[in-house]
Amino acid sequence: MGTVTLGVSIAVPEPYGSQLQQLRAGFGDAAAHGIPTHVTLVPPTEVEAERLPEIRAHLAEVASAFGPFVMRLAGTGTFRPLSPVVFVQVVEGATGCTRLQGLLRDAGGPLQRELAFPYHPHVTVAHGISEEAMDLAFDTLADYAAEWMCSGFALYEQGPDGVWRKLREYPFGSGPAGGVPAQLGSPVDEATGANGPGASSAPRS
């Protein structure tokens, strides 16, 4: 069956998701409209396509045992010079994200993998563009702030065109679906026919 490239992330809901996506595009990041605005939980991971049912079951199990938590973004940070990334900081909810990603990448599980760098939850707003443009992103969003209740995450697949598309949402506990709010102008969710969470988080940086 071949392989697929998957990622798991928390979508940044509206109106924040589209705002940050448009700003990212305005800074000159060509990837902005192919990546939903997000906080990464599992970075791009290539797996055998036949393992998708096992992965879906694992994600559902983790989500069912997890509870909602507040996510708050404020100000900017950067991974430069180590990595050409400017991001909006997660100032509340980082503990929840860290616990969640650890469960998703649990040793022996279908998404077990080592990370190139220690896990650091963030929302990328510029990646791999000129230093001047990254400086602009850093300064423009220095006073940025957003807050919402995180009640789930989603599984995404990267297509041959480089665009990340939502495969399925995983709301926490036994709550109703919809814990991953949609972003405007996003790729179509092939599973539901609805718009997936915007094009920017995911699962790339």
mmCIF file of C-alpha atoms in Angstrom:
data_model
loop_
_atom_site.group_PDB
_atom_site.id
_atom_site.type_symbol
_atom_site.label_atom_id
_atom_site.label_comp_id
_atom_site.label_asym_id
_atom_site.label_seq_id
_atom_site.Cartn_x
_atom_site.Cartn_y
_atom_site.Cartn_z
ATOM 1 C CA MET A 1 0.000 0.000 0.000
ATOM 2 C CA GLY A 2 2.986 2.314 0.294
ATOM 3 C CA THR A 3 3.559 5.044 2.844
ATOM 4 C CA VAL A 4 1.803 8.244 3.909
ATOM 5 C CA THR A 5 3.078 11.294 5.743
ATOM 6 C CA LEU A 6 0.986 12.123 8.804
ATOM 7 C CA GLY A 7 0.993 14.801 11.469
ATOM 8 C CA VAL A 8 -1.096 15.490 14.558
ATOM 9 C CA SER A 9 -1.831 18.999 15.756
ATOM 10 C CA ILE A 10 -4.103 21.346 17.667
ATOM 11 C CA ALA A 11 -5.772 23.767 15.274
ATOM 12 C CA VAL A 12 -5.814 27.456 16.138
ATOM 13 C CA PRO A 13 -9.533 28.333 15.834
ATOM 14 C CA GLU A 14 -11.185 31.306 14.177
ATOM 15 C CA PRO A 15 -10.745 34.155 13.993
ATOM 16 C CA TYR A 16 -7.143 33.622 15.088
ATOM 17 C CA GLY A 17 -6.269 30.845 12.638
ATOM 18 C CA SER A 18 -7.049 32.804 9.493
ATOM 19 C CA GLN A 19 -5.531 36.004 10.888
ATOM 20 C CA LEU A 20 -2.203 34.303 11.530
ATOM 21 C CA GLN A 21 -2.359 32.430 8.235
ATOM 22 C CA GLN A 22 -2.845 35.637 6.264
ATOM 23 C CA LEU A 23 -0.071 37.351 8.177
ATOM 24 C CA ARG A 24 2.261 34.424 7.520
ATOM 25 C CA ALA A 25 1.509 34.654 3.804
ATOM 26 C CA GLY A 26 2.052 38.413 3.934
ATOM 27 C CA PHE A 27 5.511 37.925 5.383
ATOM 28 C CA GLY A 28 6.364 35.953 2.234
ATOM 29 C CA ASP A 29 6.096 32.401 3.547
ATOM 30 C CA ALA A 30 4.912 30.447 0.502
ATOM 31 C CA ALA A 31 3.887 27.483 2.671
ATOM 32 C CA ALA A 32 1.277 29.506 4.580
ATOM 33 C CA HIS A 33 -1.744 28.310 2.596
ATOM 34 C CA GLY A 34 -0.752 24.654 2.658
ATOM 35 C CA ILE A 35 -0.370 24.281 6.414
ATOM 36 C CA PRO A 36 -3.262 24.830 8.873
ATOM 37 C CA THR A 37 -2.379 27.280 11.664
ATOM 38 C CA HIS A 38 -1.624 24.953 14.531
ATOM 39 C CA VAL A 39 0.377 23.769 17.491
ATOM 40 C CA THR A 40 2.222 20.603 16.484
ATOM 41 C CA LEU A 41 1.816 17.483 18.622
ATOM 42 C CA VAL A 42 3.378 14.921 16.276
ATOM 43 C CA PRO A 43 5.603 16.356 13.508
ATOM 44 C CA PRO A 44 5.573 15.004 9.947
ATOM 45 C CA THR A 45 5.940 11.235 10.248
ATOM 46 C CA GLU A 46 6.102 8.730 7.394
ATOM 47 C CA VAL A 47 4.256 5.499 8.148
ATOM 48 C CA GLU A 48 3.004 2.476 6.260
ATOM 49 C CA ALA A 49 -0.493 3.220 4.965
ATOM 50 C CA GLU A 50 -1.725 -0.123 6.269
ATOM 51 C CA ARG A 51 -1.097 1.110 9.823
ATOM 52 C CA LEU A 52 -3.696 3.893 9.554
ATOM 53 C CA PRO A 53 -6.450 1.922 11.368
ATOM 54 C CA GLU A 54 -4.045 1.226 14.245
ATOM 55 C CA ILE A 55 -3.005 4.885 14.368
ATOM 56 C CA ARG A 56 -6.609 6.088 14.361
ATOM 57 C CA ALA A 57 -7.440 3.742 17.219
ATOM 58 C CA HIS A 58 -4.431 4.991 19.186
ATOM 59 C CA LEU A 59 -5.422 8.635 18.694
ATOM 60 C CA ALA A 60 -8.998 7.925 19.739
ATOM 61 C CA GLU A 61 -7.794 6.177 22.894
ATOM 62 C CA VAL A 62 -5.524 9.071 23.873
ATOM 63 C CA ALA A 63 -8.227 11.669 23.174
ATOM 64 C CA SER A 64 -10.892 9.784 25.148
ATOM 65 C CA ALA A 65 -8.765 9.894 28.304
ATOM 66 C CA PHE A 66 -7.746 13.569 28.003
ATOM 67 C CA GLY A 67 -9.597 16.674 29.189
ATOM 68 C CA PRO A 68 -9.969 20.212 27.777
ATOM 69 C CA PHE A 69 -7.461 22.869 28.769
ATOM 70 C CA VAL A 70 -6.963 26.585 28.170
ATOM 71 C CA MET A 71 -4.631 27.643 25.370
ATOM 72 C CA ARG A 72 -3.267 31.183 25.441
ATOM 73 C CA LEU A 73 -0.894 32.740 22.937
ATOM 74 C CA ALA A 74 1.097 35.914 23.589
ATOM 75 C CA GLY A 75 4.067 37.571 21.928
ATOM 76 C CA THR A 76 6.720 36.113 19.674
ATOM 77 C CA GLY A 77 9.812 33.940 19.883
ATOM 78 C CA THR A 78 12.321 32.458 17.472
ATOM 79 C CA PHE A 79 14.467 29.366 17.053
ATOM 80 C CA ARG A 80 17.125 31.312 15.165
ATOM 81 C CA PRO A 81 19.990 30.753 14.579
ATOM 82 C CA LEU A 82 19.403 27.031 15.186
ATOM 83 C CA SER A 83 16.360 26.947 12.901
ATOM 84 C CA PRO A 84 14.885 29.685 10.648
ATOM 85 C CA VAL A 85 11.559 29.955 12.473
ATOM 86 C CA VAL A 86 9.612 32.792 14.108
ATOM 87 C CA PHE A 87 6.620 31.791 16.195
ATOM 88 C CA VAL A 88 3.860 33.032 18.487
ATOM 89 C CA GLN A 89 4.456 31.755 22.001
ATOM 90 C CA VAL A 90 2.158 29.381 23.888
ATOM 91 C CA VAL A 91 2.118 30.996 27.337
ATOM 92 C CA GLU A 92 -0.681 28.864 28.786
ATOM 93 C CA GLY A 93 -1.463 25.296 27.801
ATOM 94 C CA ALA A 94 2.136 24.251 27.168
ATOM 95 C CA THR A 95 1.940 21.649 29.930
ATOM 96 C CA GLY A 96 -1.166 20.113 28.385
ATOM 97 C CA CYS A 97 0.442 20.064 24.932
ATOM 98 C CA THR A 98 3.594 18.458 26.298
ATOM 99 C CA ARG A 99 1.674 15.722 28.133
ATOM 100 C CA LEU A 100 -0.495 15.092 25.094
ATOM 101 C CA GLN A 101 2.345 14.772 22.604
ATOM 102 C CA GLY A 102 4.133 12.390 24.970
ATOM 103 C CA LEU A 103 1.100 10.116 25.049
ATOM 104 C CA LEU A 104 0.744 10.250 21.270
ATOM 105 C CA ARG A 105 4.396 9.298 20.745
ATOM 106 C CA ASP A 106 4.338 6.696 23.510
ATOM 107 C CA ALA A 107 7.060 4.042 23.287
ATOM 108 C CA GLY A 108 5.713 0.991 21.554
ATOM 109 C CA GLY A 109 2.819 2.902 19.994
ATOM 110 C CA PRO A 110 2.219 3.340 16.254
ATOM 111 C CA LEU A 111 3.536 6.933 16.296
ATOM 112 C CA GLN A 112 6.635 6.317 18.370
ATOM 113 C CA ARG A 113 9.516 8.457 17.109
ATOM 114 C CA GLU A 114 12.455 10.491 18.311
ATOM 115 C CA LEU A 115 12.408 14.277 17.975
ATOM 116 C CA ALA A 116 15.279 16.236 16.447
ATOM 117 C CA PHE A 117 14.876 18.884 19.171
ATOM 118 C CA PRO A 118 13.197 18.959 22.609
ATOM 119 C CA TYR A 119 9.436 19.482 22.296
ATOM 120 C CA HIS A 120 8.456 23.162 22.441
ATOM 121 C CA PRO A 121 4.789 23.986 21.682
ATOM 122 C CA HIS A 122 4.445 27.056 19.458
ATOM 123 C CA VAL A 123 2.570 28.508 16.476
ATOM 124 C CA THR A 124 4.840 29.117 13.497
ATOM 125 C CA VAL A 125 4.293 32.419 11.670
ATOM 126 C CA ALA A 126 7.423 32.456 9.486
ATOM 127 C CA HIS A 127 9.701 29.673 8.307
ATOM 128 C CA GLY A 128 12.634 29.654 5.919
ATOM 129 C CA ILE A 129 12.175 33.181 4.593
ATOM 130 C CA SER A 130 14.619 36.095 4.540
ATOM 131 C CA GLU A 131 16.075 37.402 7.793
ATOM 132 C CA GLU A 132 14.427 40.773 7.140
ATOM 133 C CA ALA A 133 11.012 39.145 6.693
ATOM 134 C CA MET A 134 11.471 37.065 9.840
ATOM 135 C CA ASP A 135 12.426 40.210 11.758
ATOM 136 C CA LEU A 136 9.230 41.812 10.462
ATOM 137 C CA ALA A 137 7.150 38.834 11.616
ATOM 138 C CA PHE A 138 8.816 38.913 15.035
ATOM 139 C CA ASP A 139 8.118 42.645 15.490
ATOM 140 C CA THR A 140 4.630 42.702 13.950
ATOM 141 C CA LEU A 141 3.270 40.029 16.296
ATOM 142 C CA ALA A 142 5.189 41.083 19.412
ATOM 143 C CA ASP A 143 1.929 42.183 21.077
ATOM 144 C CA TYR A 144 -0.252 39.421 19.668
ATOM 145 C CA ALA A 145 -2.638 37.641 22.052
ATOM 146 C CA ALA A 146 -5.300 34.932 21.694
ATOM 147 C CA GLU A 147 -7.065 32.507 24.022
ATOM 148 C CA TRP A 148 -9.433 29.547 23.632
ATOM 149 C CA MET A 149 -10.410 26.267 25.248
ATOM 150 C CA CYS A 150 -8.630 23.373 23.578
ATOM 151 C CA SER A 151 -11.006 20.418 23.419
ATOM 152 C CA GLY A 152 -9.355 18.108 20.912
ATOM 153 C CA PHE A 153 -6.795 17.581 18.173
ATOM 154 C CA ALA A 154 -6.764 16.307 14.601
ATOM 155 C CA LEU A 155 -4.895 13.935 12.297
ATOM 156 C CA TYR A 156 -3.574 15.341 9.015
ATOM 157 C CA GLU A 157 -2.034 13.848 5.880
ATOM 158 C CA GLN A 158 0.317 15.665 3.537
ATOM 159 C CA GLY A 159 -0.671 15.243 -0.102
ATOM 160 C CA PRO A 160 1.611 15.041 -3.143
ATOM 161 C CA ASP A 161 0.979 18.776 -3.622
ATOM 162 C CA GLY A 162 2.506 19.498 -0.208
ATOM 163 C CA VAL A 163 -0.835 20.556 1.303
ATOM 164 C CA TRP A 164 -1.852 19.166 4.688
ATOM 165 C CA ARG A 165 -5.455 17.912 4.793
ATOM 166 C CA LYS A 166 -7.437 16.916 7.834
ATOM 167 C CA LEU A 167 -8.333 13.227 7.996
ATOM 168 C CA ARG A 168 -10.220 13.180 11.295
ATOM 169 C CA GLU A 169 -10.875 15.117 14.497
ATOM 170 C CA TYR A 170 -10.426 13.610 17.955
ATOM 171 C CA PRO A 171 -12.397 15.487 20.639
ATOM 172 C CA PHE A 172 -11.352 14.937 24.240
ATOM 173 C CA GLY A 173 -13.405 12.722 26.531
ATOM 174 C CA SER A 174 -16.901 11.847 25.421
ATOM 175 C CA GLY A 175 -17.729 15.360 24.211
ATOM 176 C CA PRO A 176 -19.289 16.059 20.823
ATOM 177 C CA ALA A 177 -17.227 16.292 17.655
ATOM 178 C CA GLY A 178 -16.046 19.722 16.630
ATOM 179 C CA GLY A 179 -13.302 20.135 19.189
ATOM 180 C CA VAL A 180 -10.980 21.285 16.396
ATOM 181 C CA PRO A 181 -12.636 24.482 15.082
ATOM 182 C CA ALA A 182 -12.386 25.114 11.347
ATOM 183 C CA GLN A 183 -10.352 27.897 9.810
ATOM 184 C CA LEU A 184 -11.633 29.757 6.784
ATOM 185 C CA GLY A 185 -10.154 29.112 3.356
ATOM 186 C CA SER A 186 -8.771 25.737 4.345
ATOM 187 C CA PRO A 187 -8.439 22.550 2.279
ATOM 188 C CA VAL A 188 -11.592 20.432 2.146
ATOM 189 C CA ASP A 189 -11.888 17.755 4.796
ATOM 190 C CA GLU A 190 -12.194 14.648 2.668
ATOM 191 C CA ALA A 191 -13.750 12.674 5.506
ATOM 192 C CA THR A 192 -16.652 15.033 6.211
ATOM 193 C CA GLY A 193 -16.863 17.366 3.223
ATOM 194 C CA ALA A 194 -16.382 20.307 5.563
ATOM 195 C CA ASN A 195 -13.553 22.761 5.668
ATOM 196 C CA GLY A 196 -10.634 21.548 7.770
ATOM 197 C CA PRO A 197 -8.711 23.814 10.098
ATOM 198 C CA GLY A 198 -7.117 26.401 7.823
ATOM 199 C CA ALA A 199 -4.007 26.017 5.803
ATOM 200 C CA SER A 200 -0.955 26.691 8.002
ATOM 201 C CA SER A 201 1.023 24.364 12.523
ATOM 202 C CA ALA A 202 0.345 21.806 11.108
ATOM 203 C CA PRO A 203 2.236 19.550 11.026
ATOM 204 C CA ARG A 204 5.240 21.058 9.503
ATOM 205 C CA SER A 205 6.680 23.790 11.607
#
